[in-house]
XYZ file of C-alpha atoms in Angstrom:
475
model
C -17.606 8.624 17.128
C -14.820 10.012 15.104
C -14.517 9.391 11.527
C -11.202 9.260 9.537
C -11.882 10.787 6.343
C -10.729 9.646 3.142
C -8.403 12.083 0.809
C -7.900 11.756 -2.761
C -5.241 10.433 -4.130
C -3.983 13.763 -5.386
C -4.168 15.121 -1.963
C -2.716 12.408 -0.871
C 0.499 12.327 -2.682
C 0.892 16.641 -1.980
C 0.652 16.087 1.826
C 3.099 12.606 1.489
C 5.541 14.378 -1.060
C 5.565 17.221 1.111
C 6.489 15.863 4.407
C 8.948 13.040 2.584
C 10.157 16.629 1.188
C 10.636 17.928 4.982
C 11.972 14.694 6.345
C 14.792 15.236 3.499
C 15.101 19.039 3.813
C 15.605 18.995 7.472
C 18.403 16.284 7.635
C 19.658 18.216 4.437
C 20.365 21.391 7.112
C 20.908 19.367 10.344
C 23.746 17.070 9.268
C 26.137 19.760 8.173
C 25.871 20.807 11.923
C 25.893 17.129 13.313
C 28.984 16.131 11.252
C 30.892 19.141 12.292
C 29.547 19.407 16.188
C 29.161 15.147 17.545
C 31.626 14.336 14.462
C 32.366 11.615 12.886
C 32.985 8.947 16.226
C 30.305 9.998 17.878
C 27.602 9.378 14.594
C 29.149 6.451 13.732
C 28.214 4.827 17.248
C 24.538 6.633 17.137
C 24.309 4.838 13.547
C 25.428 1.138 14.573
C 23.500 1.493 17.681
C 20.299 2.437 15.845
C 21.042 -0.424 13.221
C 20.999 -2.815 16.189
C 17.610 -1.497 17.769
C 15.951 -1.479 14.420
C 15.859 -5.284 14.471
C 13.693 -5.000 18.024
C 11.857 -2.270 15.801
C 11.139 -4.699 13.456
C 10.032 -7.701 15.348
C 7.661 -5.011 17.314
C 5.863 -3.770 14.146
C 5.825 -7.835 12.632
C 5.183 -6.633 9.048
C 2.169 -4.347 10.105
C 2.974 -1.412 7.380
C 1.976 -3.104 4.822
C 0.087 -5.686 5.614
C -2.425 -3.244 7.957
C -2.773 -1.347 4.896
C -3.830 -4.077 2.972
C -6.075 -5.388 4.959
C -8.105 -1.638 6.066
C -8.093 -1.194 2.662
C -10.045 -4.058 1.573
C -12.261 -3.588 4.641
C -15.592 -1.937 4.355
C -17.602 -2.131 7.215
C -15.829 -3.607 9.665
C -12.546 -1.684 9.602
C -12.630 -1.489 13.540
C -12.847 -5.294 14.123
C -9.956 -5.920 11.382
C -8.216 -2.718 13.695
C -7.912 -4.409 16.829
C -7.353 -7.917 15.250
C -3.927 -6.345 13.854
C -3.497 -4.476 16.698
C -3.608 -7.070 19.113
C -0.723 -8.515 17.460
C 1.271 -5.690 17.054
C 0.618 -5.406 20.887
C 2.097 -8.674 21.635
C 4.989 -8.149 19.248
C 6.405 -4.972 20.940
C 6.070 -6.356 24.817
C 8.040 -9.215 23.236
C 10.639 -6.654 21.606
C 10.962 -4.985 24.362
C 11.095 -7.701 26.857
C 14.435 -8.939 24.898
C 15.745 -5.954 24.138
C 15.809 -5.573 28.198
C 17.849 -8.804 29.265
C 20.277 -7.868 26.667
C 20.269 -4.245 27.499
C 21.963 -5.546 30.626
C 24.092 -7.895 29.579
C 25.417 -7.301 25.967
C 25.073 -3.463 26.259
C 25.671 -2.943 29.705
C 29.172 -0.984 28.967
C 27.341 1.543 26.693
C 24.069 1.673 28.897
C 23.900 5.546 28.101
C 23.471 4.679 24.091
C 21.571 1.498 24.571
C 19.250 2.736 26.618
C 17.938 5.861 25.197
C 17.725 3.405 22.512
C 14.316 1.718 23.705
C 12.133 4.828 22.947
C 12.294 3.454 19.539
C 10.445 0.184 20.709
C 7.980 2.233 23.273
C 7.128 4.576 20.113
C 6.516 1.257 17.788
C 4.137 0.029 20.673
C 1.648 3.103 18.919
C 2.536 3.364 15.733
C -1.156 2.673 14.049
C -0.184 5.218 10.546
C -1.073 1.733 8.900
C -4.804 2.851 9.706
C -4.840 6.084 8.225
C -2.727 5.194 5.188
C -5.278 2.362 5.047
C -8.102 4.805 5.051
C -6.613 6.628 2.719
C -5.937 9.293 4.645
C -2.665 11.033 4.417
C -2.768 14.272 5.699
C -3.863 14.094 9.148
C -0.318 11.803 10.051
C 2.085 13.860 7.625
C 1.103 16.923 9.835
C 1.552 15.540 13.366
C 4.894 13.815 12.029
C 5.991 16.961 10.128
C 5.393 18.992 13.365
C 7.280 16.828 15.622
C 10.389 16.709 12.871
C 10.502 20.282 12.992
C 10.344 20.671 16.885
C 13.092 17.925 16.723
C 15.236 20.121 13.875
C 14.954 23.258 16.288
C 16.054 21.682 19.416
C 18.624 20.038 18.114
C 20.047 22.999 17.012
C 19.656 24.581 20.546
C 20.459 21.619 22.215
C 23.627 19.863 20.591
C 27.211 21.494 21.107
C 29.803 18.589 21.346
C 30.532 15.137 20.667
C 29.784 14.382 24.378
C 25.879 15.649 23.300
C 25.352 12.287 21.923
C 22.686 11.408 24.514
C 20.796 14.757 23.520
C 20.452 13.992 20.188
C 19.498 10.445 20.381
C 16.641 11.681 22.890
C 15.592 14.368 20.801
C 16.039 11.345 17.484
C 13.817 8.438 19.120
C 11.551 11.427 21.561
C 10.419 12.722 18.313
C 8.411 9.364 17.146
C 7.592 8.720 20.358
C 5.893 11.936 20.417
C 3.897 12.364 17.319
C 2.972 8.056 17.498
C 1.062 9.153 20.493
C -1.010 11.859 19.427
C -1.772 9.600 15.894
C -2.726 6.800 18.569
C -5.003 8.820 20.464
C -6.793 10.460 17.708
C -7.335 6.986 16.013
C -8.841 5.829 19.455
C -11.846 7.779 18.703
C -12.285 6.162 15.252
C -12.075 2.862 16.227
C -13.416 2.782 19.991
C -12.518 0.749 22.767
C -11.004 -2.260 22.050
C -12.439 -5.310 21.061
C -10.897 -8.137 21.860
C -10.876 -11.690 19.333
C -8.496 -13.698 19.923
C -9.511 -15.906 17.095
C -9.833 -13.205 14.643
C -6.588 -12.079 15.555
C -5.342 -15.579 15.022
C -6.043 -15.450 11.608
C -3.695 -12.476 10.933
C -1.019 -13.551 12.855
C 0.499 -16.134 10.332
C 0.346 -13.436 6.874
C 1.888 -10.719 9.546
C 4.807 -13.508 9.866
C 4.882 -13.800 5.912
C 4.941 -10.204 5.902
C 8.080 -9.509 9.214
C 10.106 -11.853 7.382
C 9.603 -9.545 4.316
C 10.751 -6.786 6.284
C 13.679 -8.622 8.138
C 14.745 -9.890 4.685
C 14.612 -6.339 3.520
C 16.722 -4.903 6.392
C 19.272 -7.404 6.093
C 20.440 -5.480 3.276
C 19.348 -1.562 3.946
C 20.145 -1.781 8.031
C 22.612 -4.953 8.203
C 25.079 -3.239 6.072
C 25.990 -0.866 8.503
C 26.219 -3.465 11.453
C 28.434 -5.426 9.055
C 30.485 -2.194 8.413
C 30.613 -1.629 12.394
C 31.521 -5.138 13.298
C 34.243 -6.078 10.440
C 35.532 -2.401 9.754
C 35.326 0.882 12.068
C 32.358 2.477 13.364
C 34.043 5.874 11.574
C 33.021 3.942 8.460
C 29.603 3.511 9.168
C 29.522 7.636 9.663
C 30.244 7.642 6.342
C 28.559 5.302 4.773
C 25.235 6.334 7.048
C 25.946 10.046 5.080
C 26.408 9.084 1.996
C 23.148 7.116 2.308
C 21.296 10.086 3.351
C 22.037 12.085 0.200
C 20.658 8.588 -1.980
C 17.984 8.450 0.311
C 16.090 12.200 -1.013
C 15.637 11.124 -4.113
C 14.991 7.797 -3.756
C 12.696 8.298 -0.800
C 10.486 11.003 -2.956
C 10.261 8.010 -5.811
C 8.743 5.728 -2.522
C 5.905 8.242 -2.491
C 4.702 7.229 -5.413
C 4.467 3.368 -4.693
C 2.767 4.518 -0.660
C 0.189 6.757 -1.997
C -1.284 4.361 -4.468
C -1.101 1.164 -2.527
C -4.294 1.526 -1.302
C -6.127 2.599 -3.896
C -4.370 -0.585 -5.775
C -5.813 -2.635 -3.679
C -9.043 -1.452 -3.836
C -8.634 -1.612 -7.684
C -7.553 -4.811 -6.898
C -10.836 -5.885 -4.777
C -12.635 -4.003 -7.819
C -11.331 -6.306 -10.596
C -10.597 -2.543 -12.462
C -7.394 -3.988 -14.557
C -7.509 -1.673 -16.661
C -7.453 1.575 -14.349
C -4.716 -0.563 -12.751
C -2.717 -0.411 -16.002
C -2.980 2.740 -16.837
C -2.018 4.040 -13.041
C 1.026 1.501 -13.501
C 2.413 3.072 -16.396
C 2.071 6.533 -15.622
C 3.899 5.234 -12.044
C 6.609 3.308 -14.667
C 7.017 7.151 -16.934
C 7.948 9.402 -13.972
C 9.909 7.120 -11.676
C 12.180 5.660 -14.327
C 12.877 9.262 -15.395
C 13.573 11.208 -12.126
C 15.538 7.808 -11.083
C 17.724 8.021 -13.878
C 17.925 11.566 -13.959
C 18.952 11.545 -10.057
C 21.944 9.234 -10.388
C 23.429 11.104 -13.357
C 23.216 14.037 -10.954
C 24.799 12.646 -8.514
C 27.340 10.879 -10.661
C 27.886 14.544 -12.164
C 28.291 16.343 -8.608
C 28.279 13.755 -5.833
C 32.084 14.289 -4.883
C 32.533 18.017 -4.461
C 28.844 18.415 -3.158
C 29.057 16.063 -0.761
C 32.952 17.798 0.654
C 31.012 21.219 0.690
C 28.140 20.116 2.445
C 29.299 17.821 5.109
C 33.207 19.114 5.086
C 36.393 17.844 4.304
C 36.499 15.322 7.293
C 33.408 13.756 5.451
C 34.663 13.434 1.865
C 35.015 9.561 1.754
C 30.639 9.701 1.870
C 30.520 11.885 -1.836
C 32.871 8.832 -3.306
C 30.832 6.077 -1.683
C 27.964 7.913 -3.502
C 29.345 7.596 -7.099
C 28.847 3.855 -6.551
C 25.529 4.071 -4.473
C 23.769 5.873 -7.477
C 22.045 2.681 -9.318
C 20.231 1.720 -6.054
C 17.747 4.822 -6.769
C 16.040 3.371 -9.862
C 16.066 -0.533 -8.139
C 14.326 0.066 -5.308
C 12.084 2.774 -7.023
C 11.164 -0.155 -10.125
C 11.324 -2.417 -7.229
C 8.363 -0.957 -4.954
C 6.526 -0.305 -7.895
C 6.127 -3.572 -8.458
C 5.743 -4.516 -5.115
C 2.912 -2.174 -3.974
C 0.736 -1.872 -7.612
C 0.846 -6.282 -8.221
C 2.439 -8.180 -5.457
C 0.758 -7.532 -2.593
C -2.417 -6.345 -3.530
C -2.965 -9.255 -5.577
C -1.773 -11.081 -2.441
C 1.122 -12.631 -4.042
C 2.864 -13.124 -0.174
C 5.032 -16.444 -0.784
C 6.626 -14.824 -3.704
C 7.087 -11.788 -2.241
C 8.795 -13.505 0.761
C 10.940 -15.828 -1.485
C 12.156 -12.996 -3.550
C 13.094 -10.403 -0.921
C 14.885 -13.326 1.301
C 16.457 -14.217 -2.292
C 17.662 -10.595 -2.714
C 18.840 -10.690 1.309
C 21.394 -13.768 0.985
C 22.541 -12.325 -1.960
C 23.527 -9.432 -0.653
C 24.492 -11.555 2.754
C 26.882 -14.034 0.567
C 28.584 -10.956 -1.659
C 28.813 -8.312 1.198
C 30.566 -10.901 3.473
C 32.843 -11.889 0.486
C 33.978 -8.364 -0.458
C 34.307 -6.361 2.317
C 37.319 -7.774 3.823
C 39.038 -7.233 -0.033
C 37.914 -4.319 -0.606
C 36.055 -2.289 2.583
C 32.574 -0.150 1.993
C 32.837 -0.726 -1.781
C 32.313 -4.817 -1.079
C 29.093 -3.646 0.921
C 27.849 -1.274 -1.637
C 28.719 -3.773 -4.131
C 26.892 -6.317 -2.679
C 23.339 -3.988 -2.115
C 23.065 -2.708 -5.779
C 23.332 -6.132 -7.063
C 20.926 -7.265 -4.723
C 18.743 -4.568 -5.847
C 18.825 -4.923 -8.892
C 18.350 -9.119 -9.185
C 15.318 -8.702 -6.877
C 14.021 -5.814 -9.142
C 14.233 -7.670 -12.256
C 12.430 -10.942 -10.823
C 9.416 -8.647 -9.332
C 9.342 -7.167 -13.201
C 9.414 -11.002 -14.746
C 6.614 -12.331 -12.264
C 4.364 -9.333 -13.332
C 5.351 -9.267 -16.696
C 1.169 -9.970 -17.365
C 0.602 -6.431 -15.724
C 3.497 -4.531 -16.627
C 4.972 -3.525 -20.427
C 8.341 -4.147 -21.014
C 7.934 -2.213 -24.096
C 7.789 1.351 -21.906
C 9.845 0.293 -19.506
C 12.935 -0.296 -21.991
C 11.862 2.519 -24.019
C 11.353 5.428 -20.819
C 14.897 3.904 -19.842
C 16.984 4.251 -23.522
C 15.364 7.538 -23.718
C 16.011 8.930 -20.066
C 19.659 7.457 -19.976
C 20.292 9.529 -23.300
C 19.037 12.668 -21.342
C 20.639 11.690 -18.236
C 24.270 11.610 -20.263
C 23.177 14.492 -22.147
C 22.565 16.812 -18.866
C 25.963 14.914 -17.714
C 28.131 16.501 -20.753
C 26.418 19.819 -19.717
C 27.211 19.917 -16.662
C 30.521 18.672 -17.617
C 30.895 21.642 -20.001
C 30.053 23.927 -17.706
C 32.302 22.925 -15.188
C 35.319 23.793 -16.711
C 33.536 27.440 -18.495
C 32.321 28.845 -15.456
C 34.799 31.113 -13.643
C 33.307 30.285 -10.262
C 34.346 28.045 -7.704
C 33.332 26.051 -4.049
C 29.497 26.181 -3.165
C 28.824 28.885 -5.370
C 29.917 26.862 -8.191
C 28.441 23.642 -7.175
C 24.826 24.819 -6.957
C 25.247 27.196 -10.838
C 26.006 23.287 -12.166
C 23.514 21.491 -9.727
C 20.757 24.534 -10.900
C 21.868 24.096 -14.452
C 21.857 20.644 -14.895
C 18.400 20.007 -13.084
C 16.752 22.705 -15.500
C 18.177 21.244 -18.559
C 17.000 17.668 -17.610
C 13.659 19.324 -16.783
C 13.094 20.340 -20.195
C 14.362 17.254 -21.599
C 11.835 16.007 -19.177
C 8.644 17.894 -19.622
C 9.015 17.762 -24.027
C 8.763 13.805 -23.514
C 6.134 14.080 -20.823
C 4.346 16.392 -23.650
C 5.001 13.733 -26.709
C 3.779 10.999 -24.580
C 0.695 12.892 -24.243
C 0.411 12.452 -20.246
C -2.068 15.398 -19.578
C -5.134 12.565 -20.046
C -3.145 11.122 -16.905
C -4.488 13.547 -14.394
C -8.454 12.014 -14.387
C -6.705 9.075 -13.666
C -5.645 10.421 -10.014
């Protein structure tokens, strides 16, 4: 029988960062081509469609991500049992998800059957989505590859395949195809790790009630990363949620290389955890604390600095509403990055559930009661308005409740120091805007080139002082 091999933790994170690096580079060259071939109409219904299937998405995976991770983590010899225990639920889950999702696909959606239907490859593909196994194991690689593979097929065919507005249909095939796809080769290799299946219906019992603790973690969460742009569709226009959705993407490269760093050491947390090691725990915390805090900050100063004409360039002038929206969008980075952190290194290693369920559904009806209150005043900027605060309330209680694990100390002083850099790099780049005797793209990438290396050696002098090279036998 197969055996999924364990990587280490600095393999790990090159193979994670690397495809999180792909999954941002290729959007970064398709959606200049999507927002100037299906425009914005035609993207603005693919996005509030796939905000609506994500909550089938959801109740098919019930919280697995996580807590599947967790739980193989911890494991030691009986990995395959605690495998089909989860799985067994997760099986359930989808038939259920995709047993509503049916009755309403023919009813509710029936006058947009075309969208809505190519829409339930996303629940088939979540009925094999086991990467909580390998990431449980450890092991990083094997998925980034398959799913890096399939995103690049995608990125090809899309080019190939997409002419027109009326292409919709092509793209969202090619979109949902492409997890399909690589879930089912992941699912068939991890078949001959864990065997045929083994069926328990009491063991599987036991997990079903944290995987509800856990799905009502992720609903709560998506109430305020996916609701926002059914709330946009429903109370605004679907044009909106085009550029809103594309404004997002440009947040989401930075922020979603910061993730990395909270995915790749969850499980070794939580073996630290199941160790008792507190003080290897510590020291992985705040070297996690030293670089997210300052490529957060140093990200939203960048993209305070050249958000607006970047974003025009890049997506065109029919999509300049997305680089303003992104001005405002900025402080979610460091949130959600601080946020994770503390989320993935304490909460739920130490298996703090209930308050990790009470605070994300806090952080949800905030950003429920806000969003609801603003954006009939004042459009996209009530929903935006409504998400950073959220972020940022539910960041600071995680940070109090593990205030016995974390230091406030470094985190206030790697945030003084890094905002000085960050407004230092933003009065060079602010400089050089008005010296250089370029202009358009050209332009935009000498200050986007300039600014980065300047914060990089801003960067790398601290990262010196601080004395982080004793870091690396930590990983």
């Amino acid at each position: 029988m197969s055996e999924i091999k364990r990587n280490r933790t600095s393999t790990n994170f090159i193979f994670y960062t690397g495809y999180q690096v792909l999954l941002y580079v290729i959007p970064f060259i398709v959606s200049p081509f999507l927002t100037r071939t299906l425009r914005e109409d035609s993207l603005g219904l693919f996005t509030f469609s796939n905000s609506i299937i994500t909550y089938f998405v959801l109740l098919a995976n019930l919280g697995i991500a996580r807590y599947g991770q967790r739980e193989i983590s911890r494991a030691k010899a009986n990995q395959k049992e605690v495998f089909w225990s989860l799985y067994l639920n997760h099986l359930v889950f989808s038939f259920l998800a995709l047993g509503i999702y049916s009755i309403l696909l023919f009813t509710i959606f029936k006058d947009q059957l075309n969208v809505y239907g190519i829409c339930a490859l996303y629940i088939v593909s979540a009925l094999f989505d086991v990467t909580w196994l390998f990431y449980g194991r450890e092991n990083f690689k094997l998925v980034t590859a398959i799913n890096g593979i399939f995103a690049i097929i995608k990125m090809v065919l899309v080019f190939l395949l997409v002419r027109s507005p009326e292409h919709l249909w092509i793209y969202q095939t090619l979109y949902y195809g492409a997890f399909l796809g690589s879930n089912i080769v992941i699912f068939t290799i991890a078949l001959k790790f864990v065997g045929r299946p083994k069926i328990d219906f009491h063991a599987s019992l036991k997990h079903t009630v944290p995987l509800l603790y856990f799905s009502l973690v992720t609903v709560a969460v998506t109430l305020y990363t996916v609701f926002d742009k059914t709330l946009i569709g429903i109370f605004l226009d679907k044009t909106e949620v085009a550029f809103y959705e594309y404004a997002e993407k440009i947040i989401a490269i930075p922020k979603m290389f910061l993730l990395t760093i909270g995915t790749v050491l969850f499980p070794k947390m939580c073996s630290l955890e199941a160790k008792n090691d507190k003080s290897k725990m510590s020291q992985i915390h705040i070297i996690s604390l030293f670089f997210s805090i300052g490529i957060g900050i140093g990200a939203i100063f960048g993209l305070i600095a050249l958000g607006k004409p970047a974003t025009t360039l890049y997506y065109g002038e029919n999509f300049a509403k997305s680089g303003e929206y992104i001005v405002y969008m900025s402080p979610i980075i460091l949130f959600v990055t601080l946020g994770d952190i503390f989320r993935t290194q304490f909460i739920i290693p130490k298996k703090r559930d209930t308050f990790f369920l009470i605070s994300v559904s806090a952080n949800a009806v905030i950003n429920l009661i806000l969003s609801f209150a603003l954006v009939d005043l004042i459009g996209v900027y009530g929903v935006i308005i409504g998400t950073v605060v959220a972020e940022c309330v539910g960041c600071v209680a995680q940070m109090i409740y593990c205030r016995k694990y974390t230091s406030f100390k470094k985190i206030v002083t790697y945030s003084i120091v890094f905002i000085i850099f960050g407004f230092a790099m933003f009065g060079v780049i602010s400089g050089f805007d008005k010296l250089l005797p370029i202009s358009g793209m050209a332009k935009t990438l000498t200050l986007f080139g300039i600014g980065i290396v300047f914060y990089a050696i801003l960067f790398t002098l601290f990262l010196h002082f601080e004395k982080t090279r004793k870091w690396g036998s930590l990983l």
